PDB file of C-alpha atoms in Angstrom:
ATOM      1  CA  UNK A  65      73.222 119.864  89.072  1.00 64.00           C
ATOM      2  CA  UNK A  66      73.110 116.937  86.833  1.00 67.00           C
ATOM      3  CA  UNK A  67      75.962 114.409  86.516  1.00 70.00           C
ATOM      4  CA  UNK A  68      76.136 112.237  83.540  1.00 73.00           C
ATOM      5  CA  UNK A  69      76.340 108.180  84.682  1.00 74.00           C
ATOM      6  CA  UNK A  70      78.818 108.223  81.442  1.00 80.00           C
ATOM      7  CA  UNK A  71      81.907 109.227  83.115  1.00 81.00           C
ATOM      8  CA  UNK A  72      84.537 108.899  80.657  1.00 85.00           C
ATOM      9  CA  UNK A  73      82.170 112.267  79.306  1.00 83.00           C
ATOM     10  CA  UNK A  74      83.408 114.228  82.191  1.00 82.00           C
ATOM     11  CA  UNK A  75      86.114 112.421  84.068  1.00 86.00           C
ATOM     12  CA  UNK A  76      89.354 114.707  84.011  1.00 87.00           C
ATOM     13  CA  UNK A  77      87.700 118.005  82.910  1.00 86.00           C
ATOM     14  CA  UNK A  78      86.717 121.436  84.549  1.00 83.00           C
ATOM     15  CA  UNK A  79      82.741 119.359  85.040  1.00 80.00           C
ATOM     16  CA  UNK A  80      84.865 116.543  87.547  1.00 83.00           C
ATOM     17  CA  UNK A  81      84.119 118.438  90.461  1.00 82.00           C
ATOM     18  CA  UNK A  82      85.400 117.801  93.752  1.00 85.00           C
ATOM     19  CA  UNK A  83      83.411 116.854  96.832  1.00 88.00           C
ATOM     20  CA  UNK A  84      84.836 118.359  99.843  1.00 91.00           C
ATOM     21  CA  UNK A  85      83.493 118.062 103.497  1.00 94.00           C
ATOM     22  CA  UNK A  86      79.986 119.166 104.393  1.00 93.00           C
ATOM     23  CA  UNK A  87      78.947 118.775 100.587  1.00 91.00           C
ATOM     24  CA  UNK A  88      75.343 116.798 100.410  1.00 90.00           C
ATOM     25  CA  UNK A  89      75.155 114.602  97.271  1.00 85.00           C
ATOM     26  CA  UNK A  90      71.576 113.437  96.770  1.00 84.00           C
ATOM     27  CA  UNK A  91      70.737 110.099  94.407  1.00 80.00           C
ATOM     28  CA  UNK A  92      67.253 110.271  93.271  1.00 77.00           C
ATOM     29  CA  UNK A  93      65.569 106.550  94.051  1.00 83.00           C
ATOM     30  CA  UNK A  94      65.065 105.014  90.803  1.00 82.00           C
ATOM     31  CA  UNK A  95      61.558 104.748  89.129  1.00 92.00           C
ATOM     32  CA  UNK A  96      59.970 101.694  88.493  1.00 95.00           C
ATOM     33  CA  UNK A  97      57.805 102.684  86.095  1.00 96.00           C
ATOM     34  CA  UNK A  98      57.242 104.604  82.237  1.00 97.00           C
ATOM     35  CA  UNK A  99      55.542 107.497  82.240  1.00 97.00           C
ATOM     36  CA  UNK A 100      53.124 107.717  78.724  1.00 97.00           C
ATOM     37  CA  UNK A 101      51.670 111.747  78.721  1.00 96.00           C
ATOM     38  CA  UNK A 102      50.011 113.989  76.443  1.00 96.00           C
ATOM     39  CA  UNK A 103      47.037 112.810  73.851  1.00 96.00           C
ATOM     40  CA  UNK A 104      46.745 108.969  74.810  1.00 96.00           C
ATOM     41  CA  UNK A 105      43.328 107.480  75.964  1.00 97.00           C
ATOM     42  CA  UNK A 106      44.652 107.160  79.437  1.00 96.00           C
ATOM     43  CA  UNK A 107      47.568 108.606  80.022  1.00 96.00           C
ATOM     44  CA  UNK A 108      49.199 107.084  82.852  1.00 96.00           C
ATOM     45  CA  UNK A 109      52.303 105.251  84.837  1.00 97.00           C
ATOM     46  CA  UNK A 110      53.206 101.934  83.075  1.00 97.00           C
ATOM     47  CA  UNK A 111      55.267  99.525  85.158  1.00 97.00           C
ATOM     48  CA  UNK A 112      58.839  99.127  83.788  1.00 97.00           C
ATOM     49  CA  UNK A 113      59.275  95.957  81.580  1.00 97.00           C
ATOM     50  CA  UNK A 114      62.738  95.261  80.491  1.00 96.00           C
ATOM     51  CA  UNK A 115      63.286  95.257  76.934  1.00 97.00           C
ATOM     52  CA  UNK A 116      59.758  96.994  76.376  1.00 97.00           C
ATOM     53  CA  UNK A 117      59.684  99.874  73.417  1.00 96.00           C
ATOM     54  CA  UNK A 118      58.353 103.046  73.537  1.00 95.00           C
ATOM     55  CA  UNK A 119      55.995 101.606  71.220  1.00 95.00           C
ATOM     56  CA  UNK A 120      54.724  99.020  73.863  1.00 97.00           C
ATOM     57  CA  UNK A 121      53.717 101.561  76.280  1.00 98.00           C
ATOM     58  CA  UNK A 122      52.122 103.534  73.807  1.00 96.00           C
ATOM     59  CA  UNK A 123      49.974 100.665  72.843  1.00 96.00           C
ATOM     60  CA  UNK A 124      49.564 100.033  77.662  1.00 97.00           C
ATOM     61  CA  UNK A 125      48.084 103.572  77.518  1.00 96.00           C
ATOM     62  CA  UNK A 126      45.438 103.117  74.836  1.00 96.00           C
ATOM     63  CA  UNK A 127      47.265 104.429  72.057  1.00 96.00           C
ATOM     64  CA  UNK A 128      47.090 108.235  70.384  1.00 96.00           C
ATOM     65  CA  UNK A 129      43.576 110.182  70.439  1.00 96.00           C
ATOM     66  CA  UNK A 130      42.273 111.492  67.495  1.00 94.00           C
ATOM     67  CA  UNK A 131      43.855 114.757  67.835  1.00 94.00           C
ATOM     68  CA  UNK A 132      47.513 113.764  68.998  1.00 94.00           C
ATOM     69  CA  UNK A 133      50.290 114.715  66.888  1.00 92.00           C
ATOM     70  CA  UNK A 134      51.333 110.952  65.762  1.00 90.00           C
ATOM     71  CA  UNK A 135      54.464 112.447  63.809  1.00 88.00           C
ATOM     72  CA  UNK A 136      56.055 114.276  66.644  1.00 90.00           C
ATOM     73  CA  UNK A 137      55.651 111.673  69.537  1.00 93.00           C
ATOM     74  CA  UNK A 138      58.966 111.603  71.703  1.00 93.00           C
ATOM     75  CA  UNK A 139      60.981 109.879  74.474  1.00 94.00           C
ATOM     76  CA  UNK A 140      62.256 111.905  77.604  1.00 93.00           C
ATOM     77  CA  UNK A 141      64.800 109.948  78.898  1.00 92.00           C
ATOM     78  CA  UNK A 142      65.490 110.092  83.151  1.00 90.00           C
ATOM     79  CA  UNK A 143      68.673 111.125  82.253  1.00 86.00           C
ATOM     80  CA  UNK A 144      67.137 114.516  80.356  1.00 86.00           C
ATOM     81  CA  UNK A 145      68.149 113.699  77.052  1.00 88.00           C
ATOM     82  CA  UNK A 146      65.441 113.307  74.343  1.00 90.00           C
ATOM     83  CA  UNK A 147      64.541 110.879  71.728  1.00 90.00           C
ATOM     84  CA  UNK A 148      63.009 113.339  68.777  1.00 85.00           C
ATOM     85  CA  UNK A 149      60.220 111.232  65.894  1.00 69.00           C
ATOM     86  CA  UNK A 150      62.119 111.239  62.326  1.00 63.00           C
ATOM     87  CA  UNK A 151      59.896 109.044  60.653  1.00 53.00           C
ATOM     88  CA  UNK A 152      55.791 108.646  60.965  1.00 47.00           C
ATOM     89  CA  UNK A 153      54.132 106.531  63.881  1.00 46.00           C
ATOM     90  CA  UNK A 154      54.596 102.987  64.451  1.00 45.00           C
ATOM     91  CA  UNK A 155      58.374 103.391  62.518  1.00 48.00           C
ATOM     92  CA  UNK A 156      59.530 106.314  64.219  1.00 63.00           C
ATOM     93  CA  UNK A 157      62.485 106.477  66.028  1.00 77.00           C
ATOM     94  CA  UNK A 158      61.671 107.291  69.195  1.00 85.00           C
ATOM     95  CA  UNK A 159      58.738 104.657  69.393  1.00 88.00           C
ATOM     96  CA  UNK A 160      61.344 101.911  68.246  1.00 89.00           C
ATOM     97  CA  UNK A 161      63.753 102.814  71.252  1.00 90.00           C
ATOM     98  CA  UNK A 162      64.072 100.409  74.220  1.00 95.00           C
ATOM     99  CA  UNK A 163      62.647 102.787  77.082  1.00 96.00           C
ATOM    100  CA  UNK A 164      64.532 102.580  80.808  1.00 95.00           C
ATOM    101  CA  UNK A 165      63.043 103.121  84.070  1.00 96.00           C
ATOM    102  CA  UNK A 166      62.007 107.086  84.817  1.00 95.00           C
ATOM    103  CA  UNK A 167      61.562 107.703  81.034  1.00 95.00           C
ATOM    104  CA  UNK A 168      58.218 109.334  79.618  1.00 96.00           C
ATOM    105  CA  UNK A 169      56.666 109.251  76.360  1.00 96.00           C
ATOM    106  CA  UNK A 170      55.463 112.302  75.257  1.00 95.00           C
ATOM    107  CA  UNK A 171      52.385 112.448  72.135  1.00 95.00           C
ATOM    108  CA  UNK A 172      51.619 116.416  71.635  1.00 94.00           C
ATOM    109  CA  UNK A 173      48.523 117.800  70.184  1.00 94.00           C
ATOM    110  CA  UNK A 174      48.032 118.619  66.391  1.00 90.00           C
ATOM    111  CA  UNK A 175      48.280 122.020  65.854  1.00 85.00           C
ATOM    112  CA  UNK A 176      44.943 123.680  64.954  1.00 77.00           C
ATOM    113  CA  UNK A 177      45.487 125.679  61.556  1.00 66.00           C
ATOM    114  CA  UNK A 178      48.278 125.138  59.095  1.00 56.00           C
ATOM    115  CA  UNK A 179      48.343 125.188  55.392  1.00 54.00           C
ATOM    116  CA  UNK A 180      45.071 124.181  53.124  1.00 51.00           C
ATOM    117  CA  UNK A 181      44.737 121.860  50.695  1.00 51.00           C
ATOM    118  CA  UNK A 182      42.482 122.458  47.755  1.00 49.00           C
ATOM    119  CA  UNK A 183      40.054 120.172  49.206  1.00 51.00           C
ATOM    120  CA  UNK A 184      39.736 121.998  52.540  1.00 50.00           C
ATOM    121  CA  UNK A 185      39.110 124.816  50.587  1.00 50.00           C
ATOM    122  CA  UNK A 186      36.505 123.978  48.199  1.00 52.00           C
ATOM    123  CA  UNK A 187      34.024 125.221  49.614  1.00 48.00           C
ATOM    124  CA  UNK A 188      35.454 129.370  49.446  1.00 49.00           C
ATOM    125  CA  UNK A 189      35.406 128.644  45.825  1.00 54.00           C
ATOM    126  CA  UNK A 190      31.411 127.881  46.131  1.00 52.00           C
ATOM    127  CA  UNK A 191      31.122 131.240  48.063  1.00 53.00           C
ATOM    128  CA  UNK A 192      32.953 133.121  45.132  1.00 48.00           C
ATOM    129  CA  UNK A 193      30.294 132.808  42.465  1.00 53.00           C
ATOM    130  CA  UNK A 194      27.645 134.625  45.167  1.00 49.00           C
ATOM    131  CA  UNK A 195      30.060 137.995  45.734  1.00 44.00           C
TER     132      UNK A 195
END
């Protein structure tokens, strides 16, 4: 079970629970590190700066590869709760937040097919005049 650190969100509602005798609460040690994952040169644990962006420890892991999905990069927070890209790299969202201890930046992979363009496709109209 997770319990929010915010508790004004749960204090005083059926998720206050009650410890009773022989309950075991367990607080995970706190990370001193960023984790930066997916398509980065070198994808690795960056030690924890304060004030540091998610766009810092993009740029402490190499940056994207060629093939990362620069548009959909997101923040993980320690917590569990997720910082989503709205806008395109370098501006988005999640790159502009101020990243905590035990949170991970995540850069996915492009996805391999999708729409064409006319210029993809110029050369199926070459082909046509040869059927």
């Amino acid at each position: 079970m997770r319990i929010s650190p915010e508790v004004s969100r749960w204090k005083n509602t059926s998720a206050d629970l009650e410890v009773r005798a022989g309950d075991i609460l367990v607080v995970p040690k706190q990370p001193s590190f960023v984790m930066v994952t997916g398509q980065v040169f070198n994808p690795t644990a960056v030690s924890y700066r304060p004030g540091k962006s998610a766009k810092w420890y993009l740029s402490q892991s190499g940056g994207p590869t060629a093939v990362a999905n620069k548009k959909a990069i997101f923040v993980i927070r320690a917590d569990g709760s997720v910082i989503g890209a709205k806008e395109s790299l370098w501006s988005g969202a999640s790159l502009n937040a101020v990243l905590q201890p035990g949170d991970t930046v995540v850069v996915p992979e492009k996805a391999i097919g999708g729409a064409f363009s006319g210029r993809q496709c110029s050369w199926l109209r070459k082909l046509r005049p040869l059927s």
